[in-house]
Amino acid sequence: MRRSSFDRTGGVSVLFCCVTKTNLLCLHNFVCVPSDIPYFQSLPGTNIPLSSPIHLAVGTPTTPPSKAVGKLPALGWVHCRAHNRALYISEEKILAAARSFVSLGLREAGYEYVNIGACLFLPLFGHEQIPDPVKFSNGIKAVVDDVHSLDLKIGIYRRVDAGTETCARYPGSLGYEAIDAATWASWDIDYLKYGNTTRMTDYRTTTNDLSRNDDCLIWGSIASAAIADNDPPMQYVLCIWRDARVWTWGARVGHSWRMAGDSTPTWEYIKLIMSINVAHLSSVDFFSHNGMDMMEVGNGNLTIEEERTHFAVWAFMKSLVLLGTDLAAISPEEVEIVTNAELIAFLQDTTEANPASHSSIPAGRPRVYTYSL
């Protein structure tokens, strides 16, 4: 078995292996970090340890997510990092990314979701989402139809934001969930990322002061119920940045949820999210996925070894894999990383839901993640 050292940051080497009855298949060598980084060791804004029980509106009615989609972690792309978040998004760029799925072999490898991030609507506070006619001159439905014609799916990002405004000063969804759901259905949207950054101080229908999004189960449930009958069925992703121990209840209303803050194309962030997520791998199952945010492969600040590690960890922890780079600029070596057939097969296994696991190890020793096939 060949081993190599990619660590230039003081982390420890880690080996991911799949064990069969006849041989040991080594898929990747990579680096990781100890899991005791002091990041969110207590609930945000409190000194309450994450191990403490949390009481989330026990009587809150929930509508479970569709079982027609979301069994496996999503494979796709999102525009935010690729095009400077919202500033340069347009229908041309979305369609160019969709065509790149085909030309780069991403579609053949299993990638299917082309996702539009925030700020695609006019900043008008009303009852309906109106696409920006400058960014989407032919409207959202035309873009959706073109993406579908390539045998791909398309997603959208919407914020709750207490019905007031998002962090980019766009209108929020709270109070308009049914109208929004009908709009998405009319456009044939396949995937919804639903997030929150602000809330009205009087919108408190549950006693849960353990996070800044203390009503997240409620607004997540409202949206889940609103899209329950949408056709096509929507994969539903909650984005509350790890608040309220979302991994303990997220599967009641959605298919997946974010495990930490927004990603950055730095090795420090990659190490950090590995360390955070490893404590919550028991929450992973079919229709129940911890999302480690977008992939930073191709965004310039990682070595090729770090990019290889980045993808391998997202795959063996069975996170969503959403590429966040400009597909027109991605290198052949990076395409090879994100289309690794063995890792994608593990990530998309329809018969085994569990991620790879590791055993307790002495301090300073390599951590080995294994999975029995």
Coordinates of C-alpha atoms in Angstrom, one line a residue:
M1 CA 0.0 0.0 0.0
R2 CA 1.5 3.4 -1.0
R3 CA 1.4 6.3 1.4
S4 CA 2.3 9.9 0.8
S5 CA 2.4 13.0 2.9
F6 CA 0.4 16.1 1.8
D7 CA 0.5 17.8 5.1
R8 CA 2.1 21.3 5.1
T9 CA 0.0 22.7 7.9
G10 CA 0.7 20.6 11.0
G11 CA -2.2 18.2 10.5
V12 CA -2.0 14.4 10.7
S13 CA -2.0 12.0 7.8
V14 CA -5.2 10.1 7.3
L15 CA -5.9 7.1 5.1
F16 CA -9.3 6.2 3.6
C17 CA -9.8 2.5 2.7
C18 CA -12.6 0.3 1.7
V19 CA -12.2 -3.2 3.1
T20 CA -13.5 -6.2 1.1
K21 CA -13.4 -9.8 1.9
T22 CA -10.5 -10.3 -0.4
N23 CA -8.4 -7.2 -0.5
L24 CA -7.8 -3.7 0.8
L25 CA -8.5 -1.0 -1.7
C26 CA -6.8 2.3 -0.9
L27 CA -8.6 5.2 -2.5
H28 CA -6.8 8.3 -1.3
N29 CA -4.2 9.5 1.1
F30 CA -4.9 12.9 2.6
V31 CA -4.5 15.1 5.6
C32 CA -6.8 16.0 8.4
V33 CA -6.7 17.6 11.8
P34 CA -7.7 16.6 15.4
S35 CA -11.3 17.0 16.2
D36 CA -10.9 19.3 19.2
I37 CA -10.6 22.6 17.4
P38 CA -12.4 25.2 19.6
Y39 CA -15.0 26.1 17.0
F40 CA -18.6 25.9 18.0
Q41 CA -17.8 23.8 21.0
S42 CA -20.7 25.5 22.6
L43 CA -24.0 26.7 21.1
P44 CA -23.6 30.1 19.4
G45 CA -24.1 33.0 21.8
T46 CA -24.1 30.7 24.9
N47 CA -21.8 28.7 27.1
I48 CA -23.9 25.6 26.7
P49 CA -21.9 22.6 25.4
L50 CA -23.0 21.1 22.2
S51 CA -23.5 17.8 24.0
S52 CA -26.4 19.4 26.1
P53 CA -29.9 18.4 25.2
I54 CA -32.0 20.9 23.2
H55 CA -35.7 21.2 23.3
L56 CA -37.1 22.2 19.9
A57 CA -40.8 22.9 19.9
V58 CA -41.9 19.3 20.5
G59 CA -45.4 20.1 19.4
T60 CA -44.4 21.8 16.2
P61 CA -46.1 20.0 13.3
T62 CA -43.7 18.9 10.6
T63 CA -44.1 17.7 7.0
P64 CA -41.5 15.1 6.1
P65 CA -39.6 15.8 2.9
S66 CA -40.4 14.0 -0.4
K67 CA -39.0 10.5 -0.7
A68 CA -39.0 10.8 -4.4
V69 CA -35.8 12.8 -4.3
G70 CA -32.9 13.3 -1.8
K71 CA -32.1 9.7 -0.9
L72 CA -28.4 10.3 -1.8
P73 CA -26.3 13.4 -1.3
A74 CA -26.7 15.9 -4.2
L75 CA -24.0 16.2 -6.9
G76 CA -24.0 19.6 -8.6
W77 CA -22.6 23.1 -9.0
V78 CA -23.5 26.5 -7.5
H79 CA -22.7 29.9 -9.0
C80 CA -21.8 31.9 -5.9
R81 CA -18.0 31.5 -5.7
A82 CA -17.6 31.0 -9.4
H83 CA -19.1 34.4 -10.3
N84 CA -18.4 36.6 -7.3
R85 CA -21.6 35.7 -5.6
A86 CA -24.5 37.6 -7.1
L87 CA -22.7 40.4 -8.9
Y88 CA -22.1 38.6 -12.2
I89 CA -24.8 36.0 -12.3
S90 CA -26.8 35.7 -15.5
E91 CA -28.8 33.2 -17.5
E92 CA -25.8 33.0 -19.9
K93 CA -23.5 31.9 -17.1
I94 CA -26.0 29.4 -15.7
L95 CA -26.5 27.8 -19.2
A96 CA -22.7 27.8 -19.8
A97 CA -22.2 25.9 -16.6
A98 CA -24.9 23.4 -17.6
R99 CA -23.2 22.8 -21.0
S100 CA -19.9 22.3 -19.1
F101 CA -21.5 19.5 -17.2
V102 CA -21.8 17.7 -20.5
S103 CA -18.5 18.7 -22.1
L104 CA -16.4 18.0 -19.0
G105 CA -17.9 14.7 -18.3
L106 CA -19.6 15.8 -15.0
R107 CA -23.0 14.7 -16.1
E108 CA -21.7 11.3 -17.0
A109 CA -19.9 11.1 -13.6
G110 CA -23.3 11.7 -11.8
Y111 CA -23.5 15.4 -11.4
E112 CA -27.0 16.7 -12.0
Y113 CA -27.9 19.9 -10.2
V114 CA -27.1 23.3 -11.7
N115 CA -27.9 25.7 -8.8
I116 CA -28.6 29.5 -9.0
G117 CA -27.6 31.3 -5.8
A118 CA -29.0 34.5 -4.3
C119 CA -29.9 37.8 -5.8
L120 CA -31.6 36.7 -9.0
F121 CA -34.8 38.6 -8.2
L122 CA -35.7 42.2 -8.2
P123 CA -35.3 43.8 -4.8
L124 CA -39.1 44.5 -4.6
F125 CA -41.0 43.8 -1.4
G126 CA -44.2 42.2 -2.6
H127 CA -46.0 38.9 -2.8
E128 CA -44.2 37.3 -5.8
Q129 CA -40.6 36.6 -6.8
I130 CA -39.8 38.6 -10.0
P131 CA -36.6 37.6 -11.8
D132 CA -34.2 40.5 -12.6
P133 CA -34.8 41.1 -16.3
V134 CA -31.2 42.2 -16.9
K135 CA -29.8 39.0 -15.4
F136 CA -32.5 36.8 -16.8
S137 CA -33.9 38.4 -19.9
N138 CA -35.8 35.3 -21.0
G139 CA -37.1 34.6 -17.5
I140 CA -36.3 31.7 -15.1
K141 CA -38.6 29.2 -16.8
A142 CA -36.7 29.4 -20.1
V143 CA -33.4 28.8 -18.3
V144 CA -35.0 25.8 -16.4
D145 CA -36.2 24.3 -19.7
D146 CA -32.8 24.7 -21.3
V147 CA -31.1 23.0 -18.3
H148 CA -33.7 20.2 -18.3
S149 CA -33.1 19.7 -22.1
L150 CA -29.6 18.6 -21.2
D151 CA -31.0 15.9 -18.8
L152 CA -29.9 18.0 -15.8
K153 CA -31.8 19.5 -12.9
I154 CA -31.8 23.1 -11.5
G155 CA -31.9 24.6 -8.1
I156 CA -32.7 27.9 -6.5
Y157 CA -31.7 29.7 -3.3
R158 CA -34.3 31.5 -1.2
R159 CA -34.0 33.1 2.2
V160 CA -36.6 33.2 5.0
D161 CA -35.3 36.3 6.6
A162 CA -38.4 37.0 8.7
G163 CA -40.2 38.5 5.7
T164 CA -38.1 41.6 6.0
E165 CA -34.9 41.4 3.9
T166 CA -31.9 39.2 3.2
C167 CA -28.3 40.1 4.0
A168 CA -28.1 41.4 0.4
R169 CA -31.3 43.6 1.1
Y170 CA -33.6 41.4 -1.0
P171 CA -37.1 40.4 0.2
G172 CA -37.5 37.4 2.4
S173 CA -39.9 34.5 2.1
L174 CA -41.6 34.4 5.6
G175 CA -45.3 34.8 5.2
Y176 CA -45.2 34.1 1.4
E177 CA -44.2 30.4 1.5
A178 CA -47.2 29.1 -0.4
I179 CA -46.9 31.8 -3.1
D180 CA -43.1 31.0 -3.4
A181 CA -43.8 27.3 -3.6
A182 CA -46.4 27.8 -6.4
T183 CA -43.9 30.0 -8.3
W184 CA -41.2 27.3 -8.0
A185 CA -43.6 24.7 -9.3
S186 CA -44.6 26.9 -12.2
W187 CA -40.9 27.1 -13.1
D188 CA -40.3 23.3 -12.6
I189 CA -37.5 24.0 -10.0
D190 CA -36.0 20.7 -8.7
Y191 CA -33.9 21.9 -5.7
L192 CA -34.4 24.4 -2.9
K193 CA -31.7 25.8 -0.6
Y194 CA -33.6 27.6 2.1
G195 CA -31.7 29.9 4.6
N196 CA -32.1 32.5 7.2
T197 CA -29.9 35.4 8.4
T198 CA -32.3 37.7 10.2
R199 CA -35.6 37.5 11.9
M200 CA -38.2 39.9 13.4
T201 CA -37.9 40.1 17.2
D202 CA -41.6 39.3 17.7
Y203 CA -41.4 36.1 15.6
R204 CA -40.9 33.7 18.5
T205 CA -43.3 30.9 18.7
T206 CA -41.1 28.5 20.5
T207 CA -39.0 28.7 23.6
N208 CA -35.6 27.9 22.4
D209 CA -32.9 30.5 23.2
L210 CA -30.0 28.3 22.3
S211 CA -29.3 29.8 19.0
R212 CA -29.8 33.0 17.0
N213 CA -32.3 31.2 14.7
D214 CA -34.6 30.1 17.5
D215 CA -37.5 29.6 15.2
C216 CA -35.7 27.6 12.5
L217 CA -37.6 24.4 13.0
I218 CA -40.9 26.3 12.5
W219 CA -39.9 28.2 9.4
G220 CA -38.2 25.1 8.0
S221 CA -41.4 23.2 8.6
I222 CA -43.6 25.8 7.0
A223 CA -41.6 25.7 3.8
S224 CA -41.5 21.9 3.8
A225 CA -45.2 21.8 4.0
A226 CA -45.5 24.4 1.2
I227 CA -43.4 22.4 -1.3
A228 CA -44.8 19.0 -0.3
D229 CA -46.9 18.6 -3.4
N230 CA -44.7 20.4 -5.9
D231 CA -44.2 18.7 -9.2
P232 CA -41.3 18.1 -9.8
P233 CA -40.6 17.1 -6.2
M234 CA -37.9 19.3 -4.7
Q235 CA -34.8 18.3 -2.9
Y236 CA -34.9 20.5 0.2
V237 CA -31.7 21.9 1.9
L238 CA -31.8 23.9 5.2
C239 CA -29.1 26.5 5.6
I240 CA -28.9 27.7 9.2
W241 CA -25.1 27.4 9.5
R242 CA -25.1 24.6 12.2
D243 CA -27.4 26.5 14.6
A244 CA -29.8 24.7 16.9
R245 CA -28.1 21.3 16.5
V246 CA -29.8 21.0 13.1
W247 CA -28.4 17.5 12.5
T248 CA -30.6 16.2 15.4
W249 CA -33.9 17.2 13.7
G250 CA -33.2 18.3 10.2
A251 CA -34.4 15.1 8.6
R252 CA -37.9 15.8 10.0
V253 CA -38.3 18.6 7.5
G254 CA -35.5 18.5 4.9
H255 CA -33.1 16.2 3.0
S256 CA -29.9 18.0 4.2
W257 CA -28.5 20.9 6.2
R258 CA -25.4 23.0 6.4
M259 CA -23.0 22.1 9.2
A260 CA -21.0 25.3 9.5
G261 CA -20.5 28.8 8.2
D262 CA -19.9 29.8 4.6
S263 CA -16.9 28.1 3.0
T264 CA -13.7 29.8 2.0
P265 CA -11.0 28.6 -0.4
T266 CA -8.4 28.0 2.3
W267 CA -6.9 24.9 3.8
E268 CA -7.7 26.2 7.3
Y269 CA -11.4 26.1 6.5
I270 CA -11.2 22.7 4.9
K271 CA -9.5 21.3 8.0
L272 CA -12.0 23.1 10.2
I273 CA -15.1 21.6 8.6
M274 CA -13.6 18.1 8.6
S275 CA -13.1 18.5 12.3
I276 CA -16.6 19.8 12.9
N277 CA -18.4 17.2 10.8
V278 CA -16.7 14.1 12.1
A279 CA -18.6 14.4 15.4
H280 CA -21.9 14.2 13.6
L281 CA -21.5 11.4 11.1
S282 CA -24.1 9.3 13.0
S283 CA -26.7 11.7 11.6
V284 CA -26.0 10.6 8.0
D285 CA -28.5 8.2 6.4
F286 CA -30.6 8.0 3.3
F287 CA -32.5 11.2 3.0
S288 CA -30.4 12.7 5.8
H289 CA -27.2 14.5 4.8
N290 CA -24.8 16.8 6.6
G291 CA -23.8 19.5 4.1
M292 CA -20.2 20.7 4.4
D293 CA -20.9 23.6 1.9
M294 CA -19.6 24.1 -1.6
M295 CA -16.4 22.5 -2.9
E296 CA -13.5 24.9 -3.3
V297 CA -11.6 22.8 -5.8
G298 CA -10.5 25.1 -8.6
N299 CA -10.7 28.3 -6.6
G300 CA -7.0 29.0 -6.6
N301 CA -5.8 28.8 -3.0
L302 CA -5.4 25.0 -2.5
T303 CA -2.6 22.8 -3.6
I304 CA -3.5 19.9 -5.8
E305 CA -2.9 17.6 -2.9
E306 CA -5.2 19.7 -0.7
E307 CA -7.9 19.7 -3.4
R308 CA -7.6 15.9 -3.7
T309 CA -8.0 15.6 0.1
H310 CA -10.9 18.1 0.1
F311 CA -12.9 16.1 -2.4
A312 CA -12.1 12.7 -0.8
V313 CA -13.3 13.9 2.6
W314 CA -16.6 15.3 1.3
A315 CA -17.2 12.0 -0.5
F316 CA -16.4 9.6 2.3
M317 CA -18.3 11.7 4.9
K318 CA -21.2 11.6 2.4
S319 CA -21.7 15.3 2.2
L320 CA -23.5 17.1 -0.6
V321 CA -20.9 17.8 -3.3
L322 CA -21.6 21.2 -5.0
L323 CA -18.8 22.5 -7.1
G324 CA -18.2 26.2 -6.5
T325 CA -15.7 27.1 -9.2
D326 CA -15.9 28.6 -12.7
L327 CA -16.2 25.5 -14.9
A328 CA -14.8 27.4 -17.8
A329 CA -11.5 27.7 -16.0
I330 CA -11.2 24.4 -14.1
S331 CA -8.1 22.4 -15.0
P332 CA -8.0 18.9 -16.3
E333 CA -6.3 17.7 -13.1
E334 CA -9.2 19.2 -11.1
V335 CA -11.8 17.6 -13.3
E336 CA -10.1 14.3 -12.7
I337 CA -10.3 14.9 -8.9
V338 CA -14.1 15.7 -8.9
T339 CA -15.0 12.9 -11.2
N340 CA -13.1 10.2 -9.3
A341 CA -15.3 7.2 -10.1
E342 CA -14.4 5.2 -6.9
L343 CA -15.2 8.0 -4.5
I344 CA -18.4 9.0 -6.4
A345 CA -19.5 5.4 -6.3
F346 CA -19.0 5.3 -2.5
L347 CA -20.9 8.7 -2.1
Q348 CA -23.8 7.6 -4.3
D349 CA -24.1 4.0 -3.1
T350 CA -27.8 3.2 -3.1
T351 CA -27.5 0.2 -0.8
E352 CA -25.4 1.6 2.1
A353 CA -26.1 4.9 3.7
N354 CA -23.4 5.2 6.3
P355 CA -20.2 7.3 5.8
A356 CA -16.8 6.0 6.5
S357 CA -15.9 5.8 10.2
H358 CA -12.8 5.9 12.3
S359 CA -11.7 4.2 15.5
S360 CA -10.3 6.0 18.6
I361 CA -6.6 6.7 18.1
P362 CA -3.7 7.8 20.4
A363 CA -2.9 11.5 20.1
G364 CA -0.5 12.2 17.3
R365 CA -1.2 9.0 15.4
P366 CA -2.8 8.9 11.9
R367 CA -6.5 8.6 11.8
V368 CA -7.8 5.8 9.5
Y369 CA -11.3 6.0 8.1
T370 CA -12.6 2.6 6.9
Y371 CA -15.7 1.2 5.4
S372 CA -16.5 -2.5 5.0
L373 CA -18.0 -3.4 1.6

